[in-house]
CSV table of C-alpha atoms in Angstrom, one decimal:
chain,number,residue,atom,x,y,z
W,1,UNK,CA,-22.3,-26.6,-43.5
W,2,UNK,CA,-22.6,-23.3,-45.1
W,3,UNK,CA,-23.4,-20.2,-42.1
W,4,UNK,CA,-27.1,-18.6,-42.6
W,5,UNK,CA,-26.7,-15.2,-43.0
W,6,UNK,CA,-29.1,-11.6,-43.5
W,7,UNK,CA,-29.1,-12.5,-47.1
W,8,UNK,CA,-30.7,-15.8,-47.1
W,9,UNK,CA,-33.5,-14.8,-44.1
W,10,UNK,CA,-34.5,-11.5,-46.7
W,11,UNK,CA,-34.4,-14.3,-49.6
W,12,UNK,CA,-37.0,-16.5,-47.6
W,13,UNK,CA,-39.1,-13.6,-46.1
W,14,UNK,CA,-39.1,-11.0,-49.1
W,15,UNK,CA,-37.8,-8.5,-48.0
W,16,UNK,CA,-34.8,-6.4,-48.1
W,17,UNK,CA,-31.3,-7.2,-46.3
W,18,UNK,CA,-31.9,-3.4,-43.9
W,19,UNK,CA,-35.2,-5.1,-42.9
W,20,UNK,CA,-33.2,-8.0,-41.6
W,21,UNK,CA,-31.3,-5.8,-39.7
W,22,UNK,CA,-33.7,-3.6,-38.4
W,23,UNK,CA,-35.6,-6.7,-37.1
W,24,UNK,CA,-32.8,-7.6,-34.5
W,25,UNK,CA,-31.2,-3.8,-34.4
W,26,UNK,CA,-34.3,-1.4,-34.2
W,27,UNK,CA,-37.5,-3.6,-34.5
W,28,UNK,CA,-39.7,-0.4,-34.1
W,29,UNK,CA,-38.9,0.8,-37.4
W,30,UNK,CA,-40.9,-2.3,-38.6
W,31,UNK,CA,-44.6,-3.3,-38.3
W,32,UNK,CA,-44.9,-6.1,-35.1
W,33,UNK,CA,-45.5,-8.3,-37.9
W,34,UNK,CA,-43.4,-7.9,-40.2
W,35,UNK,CA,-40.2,-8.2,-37.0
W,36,UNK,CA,-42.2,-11.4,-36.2
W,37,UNK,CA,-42.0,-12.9,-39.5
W,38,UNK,CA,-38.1,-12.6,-39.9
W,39,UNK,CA,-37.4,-13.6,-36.3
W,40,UNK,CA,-39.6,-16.6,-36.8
W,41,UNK,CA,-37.7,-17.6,-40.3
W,42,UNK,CA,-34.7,-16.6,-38.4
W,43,UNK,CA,-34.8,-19.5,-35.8
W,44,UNK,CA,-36.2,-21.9,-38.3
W,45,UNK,CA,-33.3,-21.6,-40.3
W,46,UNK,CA,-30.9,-21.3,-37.5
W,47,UNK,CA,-29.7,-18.2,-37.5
W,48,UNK,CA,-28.3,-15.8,-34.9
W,49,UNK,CA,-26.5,-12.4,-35.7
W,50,UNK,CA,-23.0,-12.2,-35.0
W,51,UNK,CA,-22.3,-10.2,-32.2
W,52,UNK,CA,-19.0,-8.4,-33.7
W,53,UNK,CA,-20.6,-8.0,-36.7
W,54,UNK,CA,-23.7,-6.8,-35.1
W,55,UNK,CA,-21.9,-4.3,-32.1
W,56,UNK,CA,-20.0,-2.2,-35.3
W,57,UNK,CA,-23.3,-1.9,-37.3
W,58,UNK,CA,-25.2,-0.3,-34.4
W,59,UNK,CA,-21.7,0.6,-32.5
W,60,UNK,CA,-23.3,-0.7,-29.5
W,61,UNK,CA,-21.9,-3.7,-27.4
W,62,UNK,CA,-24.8,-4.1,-25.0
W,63,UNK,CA,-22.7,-4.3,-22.5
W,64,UNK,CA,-21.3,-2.3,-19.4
W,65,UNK,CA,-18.3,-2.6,-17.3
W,66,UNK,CA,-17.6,-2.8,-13.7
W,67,UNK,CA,-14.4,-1.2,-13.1
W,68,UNK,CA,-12.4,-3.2,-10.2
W,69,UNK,CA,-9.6,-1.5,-8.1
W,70,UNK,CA,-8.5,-5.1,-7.3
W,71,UNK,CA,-7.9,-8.1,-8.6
W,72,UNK,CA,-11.4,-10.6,-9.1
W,73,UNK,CA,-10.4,-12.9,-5.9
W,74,UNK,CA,-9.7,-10.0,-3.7
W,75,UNK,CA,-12.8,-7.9,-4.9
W,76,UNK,CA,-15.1,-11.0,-4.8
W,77,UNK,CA,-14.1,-12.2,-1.2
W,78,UNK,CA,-15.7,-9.2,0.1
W,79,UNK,CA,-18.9,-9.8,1.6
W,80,UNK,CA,-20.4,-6.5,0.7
W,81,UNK,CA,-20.3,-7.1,-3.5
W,82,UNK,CA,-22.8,-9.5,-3.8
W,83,UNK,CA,-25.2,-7.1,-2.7
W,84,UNK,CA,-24.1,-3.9,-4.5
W,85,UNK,CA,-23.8,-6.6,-7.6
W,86,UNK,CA,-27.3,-7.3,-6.9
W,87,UNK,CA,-28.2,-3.9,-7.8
W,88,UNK,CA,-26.3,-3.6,-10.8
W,89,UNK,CA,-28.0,-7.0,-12.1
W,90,UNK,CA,-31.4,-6.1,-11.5
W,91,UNK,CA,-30.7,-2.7,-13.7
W,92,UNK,CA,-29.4,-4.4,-16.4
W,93,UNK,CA,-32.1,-7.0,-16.9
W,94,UNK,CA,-34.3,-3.9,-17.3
W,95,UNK,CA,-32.5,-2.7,-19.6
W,96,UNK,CA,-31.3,-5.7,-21.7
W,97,UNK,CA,-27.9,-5.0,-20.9
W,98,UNK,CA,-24.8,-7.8,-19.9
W,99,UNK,CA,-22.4,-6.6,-17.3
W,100,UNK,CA,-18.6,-7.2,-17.6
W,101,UNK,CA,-16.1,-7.6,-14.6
W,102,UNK,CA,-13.4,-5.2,-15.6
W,103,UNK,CA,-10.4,-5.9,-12.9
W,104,UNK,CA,-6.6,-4.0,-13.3
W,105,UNK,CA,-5.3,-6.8,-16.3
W,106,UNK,CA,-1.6,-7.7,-15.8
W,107,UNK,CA,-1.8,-4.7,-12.9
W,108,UNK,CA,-2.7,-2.4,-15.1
W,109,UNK,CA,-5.8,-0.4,-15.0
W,110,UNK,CA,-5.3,1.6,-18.2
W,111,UNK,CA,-4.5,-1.7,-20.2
W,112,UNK,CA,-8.2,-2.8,-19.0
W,113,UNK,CA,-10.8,0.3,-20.0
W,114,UNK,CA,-8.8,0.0,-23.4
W,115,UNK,CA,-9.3,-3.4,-23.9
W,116,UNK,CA,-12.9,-3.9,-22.5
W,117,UNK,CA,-15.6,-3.9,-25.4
W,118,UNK,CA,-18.3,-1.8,-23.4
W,119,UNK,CA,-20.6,0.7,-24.3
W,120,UNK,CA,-20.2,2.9,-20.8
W,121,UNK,CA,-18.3,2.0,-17.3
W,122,UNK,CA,-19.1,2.3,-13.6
W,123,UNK,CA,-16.2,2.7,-11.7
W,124,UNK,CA,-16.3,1.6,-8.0
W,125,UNK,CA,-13.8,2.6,-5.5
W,126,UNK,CA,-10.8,4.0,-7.9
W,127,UNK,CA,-8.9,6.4,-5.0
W,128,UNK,CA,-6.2,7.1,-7.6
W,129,UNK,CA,-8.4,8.7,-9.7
W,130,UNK,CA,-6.9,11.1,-12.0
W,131,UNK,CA,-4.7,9.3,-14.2
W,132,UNK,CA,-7.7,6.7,-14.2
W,133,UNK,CA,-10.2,9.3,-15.4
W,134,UNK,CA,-7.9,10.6,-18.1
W,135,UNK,CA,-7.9,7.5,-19.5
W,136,UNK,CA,-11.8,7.2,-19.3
W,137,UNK,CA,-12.2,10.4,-21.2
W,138,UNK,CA,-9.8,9.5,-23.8
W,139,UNK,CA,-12.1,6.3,-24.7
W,140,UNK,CA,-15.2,8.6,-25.3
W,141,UNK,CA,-18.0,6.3,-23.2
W,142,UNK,CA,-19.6,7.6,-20.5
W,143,UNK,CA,-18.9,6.7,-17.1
W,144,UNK,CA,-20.1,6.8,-13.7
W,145,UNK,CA,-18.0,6.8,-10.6
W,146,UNK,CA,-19.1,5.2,-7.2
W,147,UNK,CA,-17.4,5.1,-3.7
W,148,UNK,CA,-14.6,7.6,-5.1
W,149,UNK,CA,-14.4,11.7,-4.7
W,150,UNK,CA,-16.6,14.0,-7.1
W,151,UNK,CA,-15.4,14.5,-10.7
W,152,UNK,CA,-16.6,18.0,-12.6
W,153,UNK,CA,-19.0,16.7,-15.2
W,154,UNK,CA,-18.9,13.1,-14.1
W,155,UNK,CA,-22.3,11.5,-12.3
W,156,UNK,CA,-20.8,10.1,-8.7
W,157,UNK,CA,-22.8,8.2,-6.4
W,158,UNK,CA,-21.9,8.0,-3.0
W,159,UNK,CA,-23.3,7.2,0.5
W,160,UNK,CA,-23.0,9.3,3.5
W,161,UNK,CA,-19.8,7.5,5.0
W,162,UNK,CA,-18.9,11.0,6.6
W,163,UNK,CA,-22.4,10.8,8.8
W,164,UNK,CA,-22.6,7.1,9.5
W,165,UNK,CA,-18.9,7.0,10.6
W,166,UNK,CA,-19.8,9.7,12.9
W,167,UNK,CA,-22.7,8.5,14.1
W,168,UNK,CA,-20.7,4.8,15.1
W,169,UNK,CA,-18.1,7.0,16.7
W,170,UNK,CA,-20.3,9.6,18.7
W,171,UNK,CA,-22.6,6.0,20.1
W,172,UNK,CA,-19.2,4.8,21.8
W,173,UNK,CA,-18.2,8.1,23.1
W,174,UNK,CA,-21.4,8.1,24.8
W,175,UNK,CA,-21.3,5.6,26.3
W,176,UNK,CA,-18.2,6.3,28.0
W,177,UNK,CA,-15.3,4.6,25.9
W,178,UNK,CA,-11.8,6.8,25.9
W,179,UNK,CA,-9.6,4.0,24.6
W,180,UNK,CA,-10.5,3.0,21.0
W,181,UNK,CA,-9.1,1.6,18.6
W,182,UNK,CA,-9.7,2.7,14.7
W,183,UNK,CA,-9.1,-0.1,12.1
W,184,UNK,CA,-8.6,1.6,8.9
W,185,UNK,CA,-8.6,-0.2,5.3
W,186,UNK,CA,-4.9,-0.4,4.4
W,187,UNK,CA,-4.6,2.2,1.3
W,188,UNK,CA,-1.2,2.4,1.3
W,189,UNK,CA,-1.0,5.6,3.0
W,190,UNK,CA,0.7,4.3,5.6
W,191,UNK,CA,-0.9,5.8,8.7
W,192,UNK,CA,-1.4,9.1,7.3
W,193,UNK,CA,-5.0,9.3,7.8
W,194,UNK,CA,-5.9,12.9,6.7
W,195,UNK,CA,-4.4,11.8,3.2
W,196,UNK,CA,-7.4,9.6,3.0
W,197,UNK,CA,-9.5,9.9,-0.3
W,198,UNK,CA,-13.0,8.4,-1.8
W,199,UNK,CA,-14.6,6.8,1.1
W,200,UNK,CA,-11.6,6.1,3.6
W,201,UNK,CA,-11.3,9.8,3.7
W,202,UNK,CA,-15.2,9.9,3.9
W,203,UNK,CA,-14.9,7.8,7.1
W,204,UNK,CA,-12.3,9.1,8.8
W,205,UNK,CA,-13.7,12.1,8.7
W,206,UNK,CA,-16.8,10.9,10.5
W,207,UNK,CA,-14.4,9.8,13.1
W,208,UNK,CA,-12.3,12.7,13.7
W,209,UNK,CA,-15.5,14.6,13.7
W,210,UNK,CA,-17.2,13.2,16.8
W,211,UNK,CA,-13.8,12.5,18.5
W,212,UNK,CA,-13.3,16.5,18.7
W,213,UNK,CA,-16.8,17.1,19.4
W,214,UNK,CA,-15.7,15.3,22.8
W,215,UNK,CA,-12.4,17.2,22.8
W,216,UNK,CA,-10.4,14.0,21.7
W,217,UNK,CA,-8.0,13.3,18.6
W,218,UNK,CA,-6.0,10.4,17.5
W,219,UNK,CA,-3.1,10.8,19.8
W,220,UNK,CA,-1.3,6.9,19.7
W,221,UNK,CA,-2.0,7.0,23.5
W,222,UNK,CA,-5.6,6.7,24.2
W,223,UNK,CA,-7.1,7.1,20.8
W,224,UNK,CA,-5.0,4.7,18.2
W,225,UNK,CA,-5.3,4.2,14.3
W,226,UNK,CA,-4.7,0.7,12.5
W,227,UNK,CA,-4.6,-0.2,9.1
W,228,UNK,CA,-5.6,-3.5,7.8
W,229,UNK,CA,-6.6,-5.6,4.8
W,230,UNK,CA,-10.5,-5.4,4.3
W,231,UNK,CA,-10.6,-9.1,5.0
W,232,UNK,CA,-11.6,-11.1,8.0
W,233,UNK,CA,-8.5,-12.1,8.2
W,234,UNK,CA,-7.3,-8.9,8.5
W,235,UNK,CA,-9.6,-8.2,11.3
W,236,UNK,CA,-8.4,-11.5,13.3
W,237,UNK,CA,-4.4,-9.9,12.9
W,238,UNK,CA,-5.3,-6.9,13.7
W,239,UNK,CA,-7.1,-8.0,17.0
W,240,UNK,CA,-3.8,-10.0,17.6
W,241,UNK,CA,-0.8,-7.3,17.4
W,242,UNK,CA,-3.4,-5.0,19.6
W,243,UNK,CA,-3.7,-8.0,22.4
W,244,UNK,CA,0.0,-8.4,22.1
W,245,UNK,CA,0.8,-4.9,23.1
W,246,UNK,CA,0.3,-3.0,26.0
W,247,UNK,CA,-2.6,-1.3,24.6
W,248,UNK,CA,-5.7,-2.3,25.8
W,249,UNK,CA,-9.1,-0.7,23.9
W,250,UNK,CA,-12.1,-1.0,25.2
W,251,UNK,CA,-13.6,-0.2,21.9
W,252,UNK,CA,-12.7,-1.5,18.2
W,253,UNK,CA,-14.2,0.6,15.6
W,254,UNK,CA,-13.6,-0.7,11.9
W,255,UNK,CA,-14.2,0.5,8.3
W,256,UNK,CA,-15.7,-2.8,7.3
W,257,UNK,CA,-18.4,-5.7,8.8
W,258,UNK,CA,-15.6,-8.0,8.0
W,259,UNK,CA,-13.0,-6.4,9.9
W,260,UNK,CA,-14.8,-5.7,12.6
W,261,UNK,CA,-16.1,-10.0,12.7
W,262,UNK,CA,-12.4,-11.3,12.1
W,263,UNK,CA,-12.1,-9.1,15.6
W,264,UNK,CA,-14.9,-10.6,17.2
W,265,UNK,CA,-13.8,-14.1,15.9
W,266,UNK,CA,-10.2,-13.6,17.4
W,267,UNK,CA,-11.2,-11.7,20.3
W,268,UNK,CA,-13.6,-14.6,21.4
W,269,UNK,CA,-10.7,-17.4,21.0
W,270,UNK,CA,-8.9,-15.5,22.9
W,271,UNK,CA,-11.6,-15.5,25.8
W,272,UNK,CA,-12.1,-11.9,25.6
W,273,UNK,CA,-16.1,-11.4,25.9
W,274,UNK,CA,-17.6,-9.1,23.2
W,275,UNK,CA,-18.6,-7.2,24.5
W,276,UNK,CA,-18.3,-6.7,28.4
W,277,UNK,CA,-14.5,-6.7,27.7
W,278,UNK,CA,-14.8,-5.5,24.3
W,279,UNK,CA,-16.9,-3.8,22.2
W,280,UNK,CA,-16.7,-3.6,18.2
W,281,UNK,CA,-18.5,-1.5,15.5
W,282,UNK,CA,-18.6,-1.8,12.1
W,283,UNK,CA,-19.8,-0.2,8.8
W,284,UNK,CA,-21.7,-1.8,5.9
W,285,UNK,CA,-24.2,-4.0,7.6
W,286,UNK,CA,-23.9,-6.8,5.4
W,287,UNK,CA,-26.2,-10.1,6.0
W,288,UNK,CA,-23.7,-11.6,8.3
W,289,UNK,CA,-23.7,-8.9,10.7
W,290,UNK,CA,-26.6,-10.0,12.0
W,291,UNK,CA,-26.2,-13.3,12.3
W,292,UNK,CA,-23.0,-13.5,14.2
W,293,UNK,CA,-22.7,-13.7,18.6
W,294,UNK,CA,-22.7,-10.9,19.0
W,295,UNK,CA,-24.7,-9.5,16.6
W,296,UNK,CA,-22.9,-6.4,15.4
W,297,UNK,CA,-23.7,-2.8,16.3
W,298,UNK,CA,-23.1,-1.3,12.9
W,299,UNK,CA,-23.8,1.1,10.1
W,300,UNK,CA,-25.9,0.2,7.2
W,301,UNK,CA,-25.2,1.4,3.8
W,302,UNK,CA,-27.6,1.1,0.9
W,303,UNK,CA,-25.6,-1.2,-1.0
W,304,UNK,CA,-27.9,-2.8,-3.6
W,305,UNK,CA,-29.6,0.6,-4.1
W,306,UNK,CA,-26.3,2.6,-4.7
W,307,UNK,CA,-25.3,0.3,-7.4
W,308,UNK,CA,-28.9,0.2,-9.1
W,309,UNK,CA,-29.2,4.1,-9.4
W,310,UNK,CA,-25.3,4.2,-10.4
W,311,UNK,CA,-26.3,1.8,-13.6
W,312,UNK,CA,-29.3,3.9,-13.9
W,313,UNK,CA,-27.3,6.7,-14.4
W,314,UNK,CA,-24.8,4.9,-16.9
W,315,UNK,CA,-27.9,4.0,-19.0
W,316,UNK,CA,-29.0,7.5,-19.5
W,317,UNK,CA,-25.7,8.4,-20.6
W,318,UNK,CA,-25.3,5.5,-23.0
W,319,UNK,CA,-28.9,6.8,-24.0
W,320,UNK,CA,-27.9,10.2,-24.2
W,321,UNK,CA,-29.5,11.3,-21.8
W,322,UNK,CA,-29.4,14.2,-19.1
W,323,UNK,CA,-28.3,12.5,-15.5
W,324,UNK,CA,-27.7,13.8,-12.0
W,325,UNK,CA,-24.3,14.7,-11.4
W,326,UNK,CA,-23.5,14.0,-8.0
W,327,UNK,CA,-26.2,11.7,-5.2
W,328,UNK,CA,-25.2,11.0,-2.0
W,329,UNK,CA,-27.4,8.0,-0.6
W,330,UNK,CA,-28.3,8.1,3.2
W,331,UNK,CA,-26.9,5.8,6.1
W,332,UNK,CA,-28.5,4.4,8.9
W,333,UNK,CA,-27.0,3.1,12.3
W,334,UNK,CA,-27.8,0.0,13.5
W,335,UNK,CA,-27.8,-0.7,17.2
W,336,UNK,CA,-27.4,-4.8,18.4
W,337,UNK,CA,-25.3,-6.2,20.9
W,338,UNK,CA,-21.5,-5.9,20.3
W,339,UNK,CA,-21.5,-2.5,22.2
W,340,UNK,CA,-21.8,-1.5,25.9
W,341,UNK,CA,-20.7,0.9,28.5
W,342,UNK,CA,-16.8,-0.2,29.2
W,343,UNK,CA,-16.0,-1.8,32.5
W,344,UNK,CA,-14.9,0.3,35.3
């Protein structure tokens, strides 16, 4: 059977073959009813335009890409995606756009942006920027960066992770805790906290902050720093090797919800009450927080709304359009009932 093409719609609607196109590439240079007529012969005689075809006419994909720092079953195990995917979908039904998962293909971050047919990128979470960025720039679409350190000339929307991380800190201090323990996302830096970037950095910060406001420091006595895998998982080992020492904290404070709930989960097999023996903070608030025994003492990041104003941003580019260069989205601490004054 013989493929309908521009050709045979413009035979059957008399008109021209750029009318065709117009019709499903810029309607508004046609009358309404002239673009109804086509589309109407169009599906009556089957036909749909060919997305290659039609994405190097208008050298447009209609599509953005999410750019991953992890592999998909790492990135979509984490509890707080859904909801800053939530954001990003909700942008690009209003704009008629389709979103594309870019992860590192075959490890490699550079191979992906090359090989991803998109018209612009977000970026979430890319520490090891600036070979990244390079790369970005070389494949002239516009991009937005979230959850990663400032660019010159590059939109970047962030959250307050400095303030909230202080804020969860300065609430334990006050309440009288002096042996905490900091669960770090593992970057690789191997301990070195204050070569932290992006939003580790961000967070430490917040933590170093309102430990010397109290004259206090991460010494490896009574102040300690972990690293684990952003995973529950990674909370649960973590609890573990600190149980199987001869350190005992009387506060956990992670990075993540679902560090600090794979603590809470091992810490209660264990028979340590959270959180008369123990208490535990975390940072994102996602929906689980909440519902967990304890509910967790937390802080809440705009998730949802951080990655609707990022595609926002991407959109005006695409469009181009004039966009703010650098938003930092507030936090909010949440107070339940995984913290409490420590025993004495």
């Amino acid at each position: 059977m013989t493929r309908v093409n521009i050709k045979d719609i413009a035979q059957k609607a008399g008109v021209s073959k750029t009318a065709v196109s117009f019709a499903f590439n810029n309607p508004n240079r046609l009358s309404e009813a002239t673009v109804k007529q086509i589309l109407s012969i169009a599906e009556e005689m089957g036909y749909s335009p060919d997305p290659v075809a039609r994405s190097m006419s208008t050298g447009r994909t209609g599509t953005i890409g999410l750019l991953l720092p992890q592999p998909m079953p790492e990135i979509v195990r984490n509890p707080y995606f859904p909801e800053f995917l939530e954001g990003i979908g909700e942008e690009c039904t209003h704009s008629g756009l389709s979103l594309m998962l870019v992860p590192p293909l075959k490890g490699s971050i550079r191979r992906a942006i090359v090989n991803a047919a998109v018209d612009g990128f977000l970026t979430l979470g890319l520490e090891e920027y600036k070979a990244t960025m390079v790369v970005l720039r070389q494949r002239g679409v516009p991009f937005v960066t979230v959850d990663s350190d400032p660019i010159e000339g590059v939109p970047a929307i962030n959250v307050d992770d400095a303030g909230g991380a202080c804020q969860a800190m300065q609430h334990v201090l006050s309440l009288g805790h002096r042996q905490i323990a900091i669960l770090a996302i593992r970057s690789g830096k191997q301990g070195h906290y204050r070569e932290y970037v992006g939003t580790l950095g961000a967070r430490m910060h917040g933590y170093l902050q309102a430990l010397e406001e109290y004259g206090l420091n991460i010494n490896g006595r009574s102040i300690r720093l972990f690293e684990c895998n952003s995973t529950e998982e990674g909370g649960m080992e973590s609890f573990q090797t600190l149980w199987k020492s001869r350190y005992r904290p009387t506060a956990i404070i992670a990075m993540s919800d679902i560090i600090a709930i794979g603590v809470i989960k091992a810490a209660t097999e264990a028979g340590i009450r959270i959180p008369q023996d123990l208490s535990v903070v975390g940072f994102d608030d996602i929906t689980l927080a909440s519902l967990i025994h304890p509910a967790l003492t937390t802080v809440k990041q705009p998730s949802r709304e951080k990655g609707k104003i990022a595609t926002q941003q991407l959109v005006r580019l695409i469009e181009s359009e004039a966009g703010l260069l650098h938003q930092i989205l507030p936090t909010r601490f949440i107070e339940r009932s995984s913290v409490c004054t420590p025993k004495k």
